[in-house]
């Protein structure tokens, strides 16, 4: 039986960007990586934001944590250094923040199209690795989604219907609350283990090993009559 990993994240969250890469490295080194199912779940760091609200991320961080903008900028440079250690590009100045609700709706649409991983990577890249504003710019969001392999007209249709996949986003957020998640990234493995934060690669590797070792195994008993791809073996007659 496969191991199932559910990951709650938000596009506004730089540690989700780092955590995805660290988990990905652990998964790439995991001997049974092809038997791990990964599902990305929705979580908004600030669900109260209006759809058209955006602004400089440095100012937002300073206000949220009661620190100076100089301190907030230093924190961003620190995150940028962590990203560099992982080989990830990270823009430490000029980024913005905003509502990620439409992006989460698109991620659920992308899941139905088999393109969720590609879209999530595109959104992270668009927010953390490129200078151009991501929030409050629907046309850029459409371009990123199309670049991730989604049909442009379908993307526009989803964005044009505020109810499309909205229930799926809210269901993910309710489930996160029920599981006790107060921040992201939040990793849940087989609904038995939780890993909070952008942990080191070794922590994710250990969690995967433990989950694999404890997964339920269906016992097989041989010797009984059975059918296979070539038909059924007939019992011998006396």
Tab-separated table of N, CA and C in Angstrom, residues 46-147:
chain	number	residue	atom	x	y	z
A	46	UNK	N	-3.799	34.654	5.527
A	46	UNK	CA	-4.697	35.751	5.912
A	46	UNK	C	-5.954	35.679	5.051
A	47	UNK	N	-6.938	34.874	5.439
A	47	UNK	CA	-8.153	34.739	4.630
A	47	UNK	C	-9.032	35.985	4.632
A	48	UNK	N	-8.691	36.976	5.460
A	48	UNK	CA	-9.506	38.186	5.513
A	48	UNK	C	-9.162	39.172	4.399
A	49	UNK	N	-8.081	38.928	3.661
A	49	UNK	CA	-7.670	39.857	2.609
A	49	UNK	C	-8.708	39.912	1.490
A	50	UNK	N	-9.004	41.107	1.019
A	50	UNK	CA	-9.894	41.264	-0.133
A	50	UNK	C	-9.173	40.816	-1.394
A	51	UNK	N	-9.950	40.416	-2.382
A	51	UNK	CA	-9.368	39.879	-3.610
A	51	UNK	C	-8.437	40.869	-4.294
A	52	UNK	N	-8.732	42.158	-4.164
A	52	UNK	CA	-7.924	43.172	-4.855
A	52	UNK	C	-6.909	43.849	-3.937
A	53	UNK	N	-6.731	43.327	-2.728
A	53	UNK	CA	-5.795	43.949	-1.794
A	53	UNK	C	-4.391	43.398	-1.982
A	54	UNK	N	-3.415	44.284	-2.075
A	54	UNK	CA	-2.022	43.872	-2.174
A	54	UNK	C	-1.148	45.037	-1.730
A	55	UNK	N	0.127	44.760	-1.512
A	55	UNK	CA	1.052	45.800	-1.085
A	55	UNK	C	2.433	45.224	-0.862
A	56	UNK	N	3.398	46.069	-0.493
A	56	UNK	CA	4.770	45.607	-0.287
A	56	UNK	C	4.854	44.612	0.865
A	57	UNK	N	5.530	43.499	0.642
A	57	UNK	CA	5.595	42.463	1.664
A	57	UNK	C	6.426	42.905	2.866
A	58	UNK	N	7.438	43.723	2.649
A	58	UNK	CA	8.267	44.206	3.762
A	58	UNK	C	7.414	45.001	4.747
A	59	UNK	N	6.578	45.894	4.230
A	59	UNK	CA	5.696	46.691	5.078
A	59	UNK	C	4.718	45.807	5.829
A	60	UNK	N	4.170	44.815	5.150
A	60	UNK	CA	3.210	43.903	5.769
A	60	UNK	C	3.854	43.119	6.914
A	61	UNK	N	5.055	42.605	6.695
A	61	UNK	CA	5.748	41.841	7.734
A	61	UNK	C	6.051	42.721	8.945
A	62	UNK	N	6.515	43.938	8.706
A	62	UNK	CA	6.839	44.854	9.792
A	62	UNK	C	5.603	45.149	10.648
A	63	UNK	N	4.474	45.381	9.988
A	63	UNK	CA	3.239	45.672	10.715
A	63	UNK	C	2.735	44.453	11.473
A	64	UNK	N	2.805	43.301	10.867
A	64	UNK	CA	2.280	42.083	11.472
A	64	UNK	C	3.031	41.696	12.733
A	65	UNK	N	4.361	41.827	12.708
A	65	UNK	CA	5.179	41.364	13.828
A	65	UNK	C	5.665	42.491	14.740
A	66	UNK	N	5.256	43.730	14.425
A	66	UNK	CA	5.644	44.857	15.260
A	66	UNK	C	7.136	45.128	15.252
A	67	UNK	N	7.752	45.003	14.090
A	67	UNK	CA	9.186	45.263	13.952
A	67	UNK	C	9.391	46.367	12.926
A	68	UNK	N	10.611	46.848	12.817
A	68	UNK	CA	10.898	47.891	11.847
A	68	UNK	C	11.000	47.276	10.444
A	69	UNK	N	10.860	48.133	9.446
A	69	UNK	CA	11.005	47.641	8.077
A	69	UNK	C	12.430	47.176	7.818
A	70	UNK	N	13.396	47.782	8.501
A	70	UNK	CA	14.784	47.338	8.353
A	70	UNK	C	14.942	45.910	8.878
A	71	UNK	N	14.294	45.623	10.009
A	71	UNK	CA	14.338	44.263	10.554
A	71	UNK	C	13.617	43.281	9.634
A	72	UNK	N	12.485	43.711	9.084
A	72	UNK	CA	11.743	42.852	8.160
A	72	UNK	C	12.579	42.552	6.921
A	73	UNK	N	13.287	43.552	6.426
A	73	UNK	CA	14.145	43.355	5.259
A	73	UNK	C	15.284	42.399	5.579
A	74	UNK	N	15.819	42.492	6.781
A	74	UNK	CA	16.884	41.577	7.193
A	74	UNK	C	16.370	40.142	7.269
A	75	UNK	N	15.146	39.989	7.752
A	75	UNK	CA	14.540	38.656	7.797
A	75	UNK	C	14.396	38.079	6.390
A	76	UNK	N	13.997	38.917	5.445
A	76	UNK	CA	13.861	38.457	4.068
A	76	UNK	C	15.209	38.024	3.499
A	77	UNK	N	16.243	38.765	3.818
A	77	UNK	CA	17.583	38.381	3.338
A	77	UNK	C	18.009	37.044	3.954
A	78	UNK	N	17.625	36.823	5.213
A	78	UNK	CA	17.933	35.552	5.862
A	78	UNK	C	17.235	34.385	5.167
A	79	UNK	N	15.975	34.587	4.802
A	79	UNK	CA	15.245	33.543	4.078
A	79	UNK	C	15.876	33.335	2.706
A	80	UNK	N	16.291	34.431	2.091
A	80	UNK	CA	16.954	34.322	0.795
A	80	UNK	C	18.221	33.485	0.872
A	81	UNK	N	18.959	33.616	1.974
A	81	UNK	CA	20.178	32.820	2.158
A	81	UNK	C	19.836	31.342	2.297
A	82	UNK	N	18.763	31.041	3.014
A	82	UNK	CA	18.334	29.646	3.135
A	82	UNK	C	17.927	29.080	1.770
A	83	UNK	N	17.236	29.899	0.988
A	83	UNK	CA	16.826	29.460	-0.347
A	83	UNK	C	18.055	29.185	-1.218
A	84	UNK	N	19.042	30.046	-1.120
A	84	UNK	CA	20.260	29.868	-1.922
A	84	UNK	C	20.959	28.563	-1.591
A	85	UNK	N	20.932	28.166	-0.321
A	85	UNK	CA	21.551	26.903	0.080
A	85	UNK	C	20.867	25.710	-0.578
A	86	UNK	N	19.595	25.870	-0.913
A	86	UNK	CA	18.842	24.810	-1.573
A	86	UNK	C	18.875	24.920	-3.093
A	87	UNK	N	19.540	25.969	-3.582
A	87	UNK	CA	19.584	26.191	-5.021
A	87	UNK	C	18.343	26.855	-5.570
A	88	UNK	N	17.564	27.500	-4.685
A	88	UNK	CA	16.336	28.161	-5.108
A	88	UNK	C	16.561	29.663	-5.269
A	89	UNK	N	16.094	30.253	-6.361
A	89	UNK	CA	16.156	31.716	-6.489
A	89	UNK	C	15.159	32.365	-5.544
A	90	UNK	N	15.515	33.529	-5.013
A	90	UNK	CA	14.638	34.216	-4.068
A	90	UNK	C	14.886	35.716	-4.164
A	91	UNK	N	13.834	36.463	-4.468
A	91	UNK	CA	13.915	37.924	-4.552
A	91	UNK	C	13.654	38.501	-3.176
A	92	UNK	N	14.636	39.160	-2.596
A	92	UNK	CA	14.503	39.645	-1.220
A	92	UNK	C	13.935	41.061	-1.140
A	93	UNK	N	13.822	41.756	-2.253
A	93	UNK	CA	13.292	43.120	-2.242
A	93	UNK	C	12.242	43.281	-3.342
A	94	UNK	N	11.224	44.078	-3.026
A	94	UNK	CA	10.242	44.433	-4.045
A	94	UNK	C	9.084	43.473	-4.205
A	95	UNK	N	9.050	42.385	-3.408
A	95	UNK	CA	7.926	41.463	-3.535
A	95	UNK	C	6.652	42.065	-2.922
A	96	UNK	N	5.510	41.491	-3.301
A	96	UNK	CA	4.246	41.953	-2.750
A	96	UNK	C	3.523	40.798	-2.067
A	97	UNK	N	2.414	41.105	-1.441
A	97	UNK	CA	1.560	40.106	-0.805
A	97	UNK	C	0.130	40.366	-1.273
A	98	UNK	N	-0.753	39.441	-1.016
A	98	UNK	CA	-2.149	39.642	-1.368
A	98	UNK	C	-2.952	38.383	-1.120
A	99	UNK	N	-4.217	38.418	-1.488
A	99	UNK	CA	-5.096	37.275	-1.319
A	99	UNK	C	-4.656	36.149	-2.253
A	100	UNK	N	-4.571	34.941	-1.691
A	100	UNK	CA	-4.183	33.772	-2.493
A	100	UNK	C	-5.386	32.874	-2.794
A	101	UNK	N	-6.579	33.332	-2.476
A	101	UNK	CA	-7.763	32.478	-2.613
A	101	UNK	C	-7.969	32.007	-4.047
A	102	UNK	N	-7.856	32.922	-5.017
A	102	UNK	CA	-8.028	32.528	-6.417
A	102	UNK	C	-6.949	31.540	-6.847
A	103	UNK	N	-5.753	31.693	-6.316
A	103	UNK	CA	-4.676	30.759	-6.653
A	103	UNK	C	-4.981	29.375	-6.120
A	104	UNK	N	-5.531	29.317	-4.916
A	104	UNK	CA	-5.911	28.023	-4.361
A	104	UNK	C	-7.049	27.391	-5.166
A	105	UNK	N	-7.977	28.213	-5.625
A	105	UNK	CA	-9.044	27.671	-6.470
A	105	UNK	C	-8.455	27.068	-7.749
A	106	UNK	N	-7.496	27.778	-8.321
A	106	UNK	CA	-6.844	27.262	-9.530
A	106	UNK	C	-6.056	25.992	-9.249
A	107	UNK	N	-5.481	25.876	-8.070
A	107	UNK	CA	-4.733	24.664	-7.730
A	107	UNK	C	-5.660	23.451	-7.653
A	108	UNK	N	-6.883	23.654	-7.185
A	108	UNK	CA	-7.840	22.550	-7.174
A	108	UNK	C	-8.278	22.205	-8.603
A	109	UNK	N	-8.452	23.201	-9.426
A	109	UNK	CA	-8.741	22.947	-10.840
A	109	UNK	C	-7.584	22.191	-11.481
A	110	UNK	N	-6.353	22.617	-11.180
A	110	UNK	CA	-5.174	21.962	-11.743
A	110	UNK	C	-5.068	20.508	-11.285
A	111	UNK	N	-5.478	20.236	-10.042
A	111	UNK	CA	-5.468	18.857	-9.537
A	111	UNK	C	-6.365	17.976	-10.407
A	112	UNK	N	-7.533	18.503	-10.769
A	112	UNK	CA	-8.457	17.743	-11.608
A	112	UNK	C	-7.892	17.508	-13.008
A	113	UNK	N	-6.954	18.367	-13.425
A	113	UNK	CA	-6.342	18.251	-14.744
A	113	UNK	C	-5.003	17.515	-14.699
A	114	UNK	N	-4.595	17.063	-13.505
A	114	UNK	CA	-3.305	16.386	-13.381
A	114	UNK	C	-2.120	17.331	-13.480
A	115	UNK	N	-2.320	18.615	-13.164
A	115	UNK	CA	-1.258	19.614	-13.312
A	115	UNK	C	-1.027	20.406	-12.026
A	116	UNK	N	-1.416	19.859	-10.884
A	116	UNK	CA	-1.316	20.631	-9.651
A	116	UNK	C	0.133	20.941	-9.293
A	117	UNK	N	0.995	19.954	-9.394
A	117	UNK	CA	2.403	20.153	-9.037
A	117	UNK	C	3.039	21.223	-9.919
A	118	UNK	N	2.731	21.182	-11.213
A	118	UNK	CA	3.293	22.157	-12.145
A	118	UNK	C	2.815	23.568	-11.833
A	119	UNK	N	1.521	23.708	-11.504
A	119	UNK	CA	1.001	25.040	-11.201
A	119	UNK	C	1.575	25.562	-9.891
A	120	UNK	N	1.675	24.708	-8.883
A	120	UNK	CA	2.231	25.166	-7.607
A	120	UNK	C	3.663	25.658	-7.790
A	121	UNK	N	4.452	24.932	-8.542
A	121	UNK	CA	5.826	25.373	-8.813
A	121	UNK	C	5.837	26.711	-9.542
A	122	UNK	N	4.930	26.879	-10.491
A	122	UNK	CA	4.863	28.136	-11.247
A	122	UNK	C	4.482	29.300	-10.342
A	123	UNK	N	3.559	29.072	-9.412
A	123	UNK	CA	3.137	30.137	-8.502
A	123	UNK	C	4.255	30.499	-7.527
A	124	UNK	N	4.932	29.501	-7.001
A	124	UNK	CA	6.066	29.788	-6.120
A	124	UNK	C	7.138	30.578	-6.867
A	125	UNK	N	7.433	30.137	-8.066
A	125	UNK	CA	8.447	30.835	-8.864
A	125	UNK	C	8.015	32.269	-9.142
A	126	UNK	N	6.736	32.428	-9.491
A	126	UNK	CA	6.239	33.761	-9.794
A	126	UNK	C	6.272	34.689	-8.598
A	127	UNK	N	6.077	34.148	-7.399
A	127	UNK	CA	6.056	34.986	-6.203
A	127	UNK	C	7.444	35.229	-5.625
A	128	UNK	N	8.259	34.191	-5.562
A	128	UNK	CA	9.525	34.293	-4.826
A	128	UNK	C	10.764	34.463	-5.701
A	129	UNK	N	10.672	34.101	-6.964
A	129	UNK	CA	11.874	34.119	-7.802
A	129	UNK	C	11.851	35.207	-8.871
A	130	UNK	N	10.714	35.881	-9.033
A	130	UNK	CA	10.589	36.887	-10.080
A	130	UNK	C	10.107	38.206	-9.485
A	131	UNK	N	10.604	39.293	-10.045
A	131	UNK	CA	10.328	40.618	-9.493
A	131	UNK	C	8.905	41.095	-9.765
A	132	UNK	N	8.342	40.674	-10.879
A	132	UNK	CA	7.024	41.153	-11.293
A	132	UNK	C	5.957	40.786	-10.267
A	133	UNK	N	5.021	41.708	-10.022
A	133	UNK	CA	3.965	41.490	-9.043
A	133	UNK	C	3.094	40.292	-9.430
A	134	UNK	N	2.776	39.471	-8.430
A	134	UNK	CA	1.911	38.311	-8.652
A	134	UNK	C	0.487	38.587	-8.194
A	135	UNK	N	0.332	39.314	-7.102
A	135	UNK	CA	-0.981	39.531	-6.522
A	135	UNK	C	-1.642	40.761	-7.143
A	136	UNK	N	-2.945	40.640	-7.365
A	136	UNK	CA	-3.677	41.752	-7.947
A	136	UNK	C	-3.463	41.898	-9.445
A	137	UNK	N	-2.837	40.900	-10.087
A	137	UNK	CA	-2.589	40.952	-11.527
A	137	UNK	C	-3.129	39.659	-12.141
A	138	UNK	N	-4.392	39.658	-12.510
A	138	UNK	CA	-5.032	38.441	-13.014
A	138	UNK	C	-4.386	37.951	-14.304
A	139	UNK	N	-3.960	38.886	-15.154
A	139	UNK	CA	-3.373	38.470	-16.420
A	139	UNK	C	-2.062	37.705	-16.201
A	140	UNK	N	-1.284	38.132	-15.223
A	140	UNK	CA	-0.060	37.379	-14.948
A	140	UNK	C	-0.393	35.997	-14.405
A	141	UNK	N	-1.422	35.918	-13.582
A	141	UNK	CA	-1.848	34.633	-13.041
A	141	UNK	C	-2.289	33.702	-14.173
A	142	UNK	N	-2.998	34.237	-15.132
A	142	UNK	CA	-3.421	33.443	-16.293
A	142	UNK	C	-2.202	32.957	-17.064
A	143	UNK	N	-1.221	33.827	-17.265
A	143	UNK	CA	-0.021	33.432	-18.016
A	143	UNK	C	0.734	32.322	-17.293
A	144	UNK	N	0.861	32.442	-15.971
A	144	UNK	CA	1.562	31.416	-15.211
A	144	UNK	C	0.830	30.076	-15.290
A	145	UNK	N	-0.492	30.117	-15.187
A	145	UNK	CA	-1.278	28.888	-15.249
A	145	UNK	C	-1.171	28.244	-16.627
A	146	UNK	N	-1.228	29.069	-17.666
A	146	UNK	CA	-1.097	28.535	-19.025
A	146	UNK	C	0.297	27.953	-19.229
A	147	UNK	N	1.301	28.614	-18.671
A	147	UNK	CA	2.667	28.108	-18.770
A	147	UNK	C	2.869	26.801	-18.037
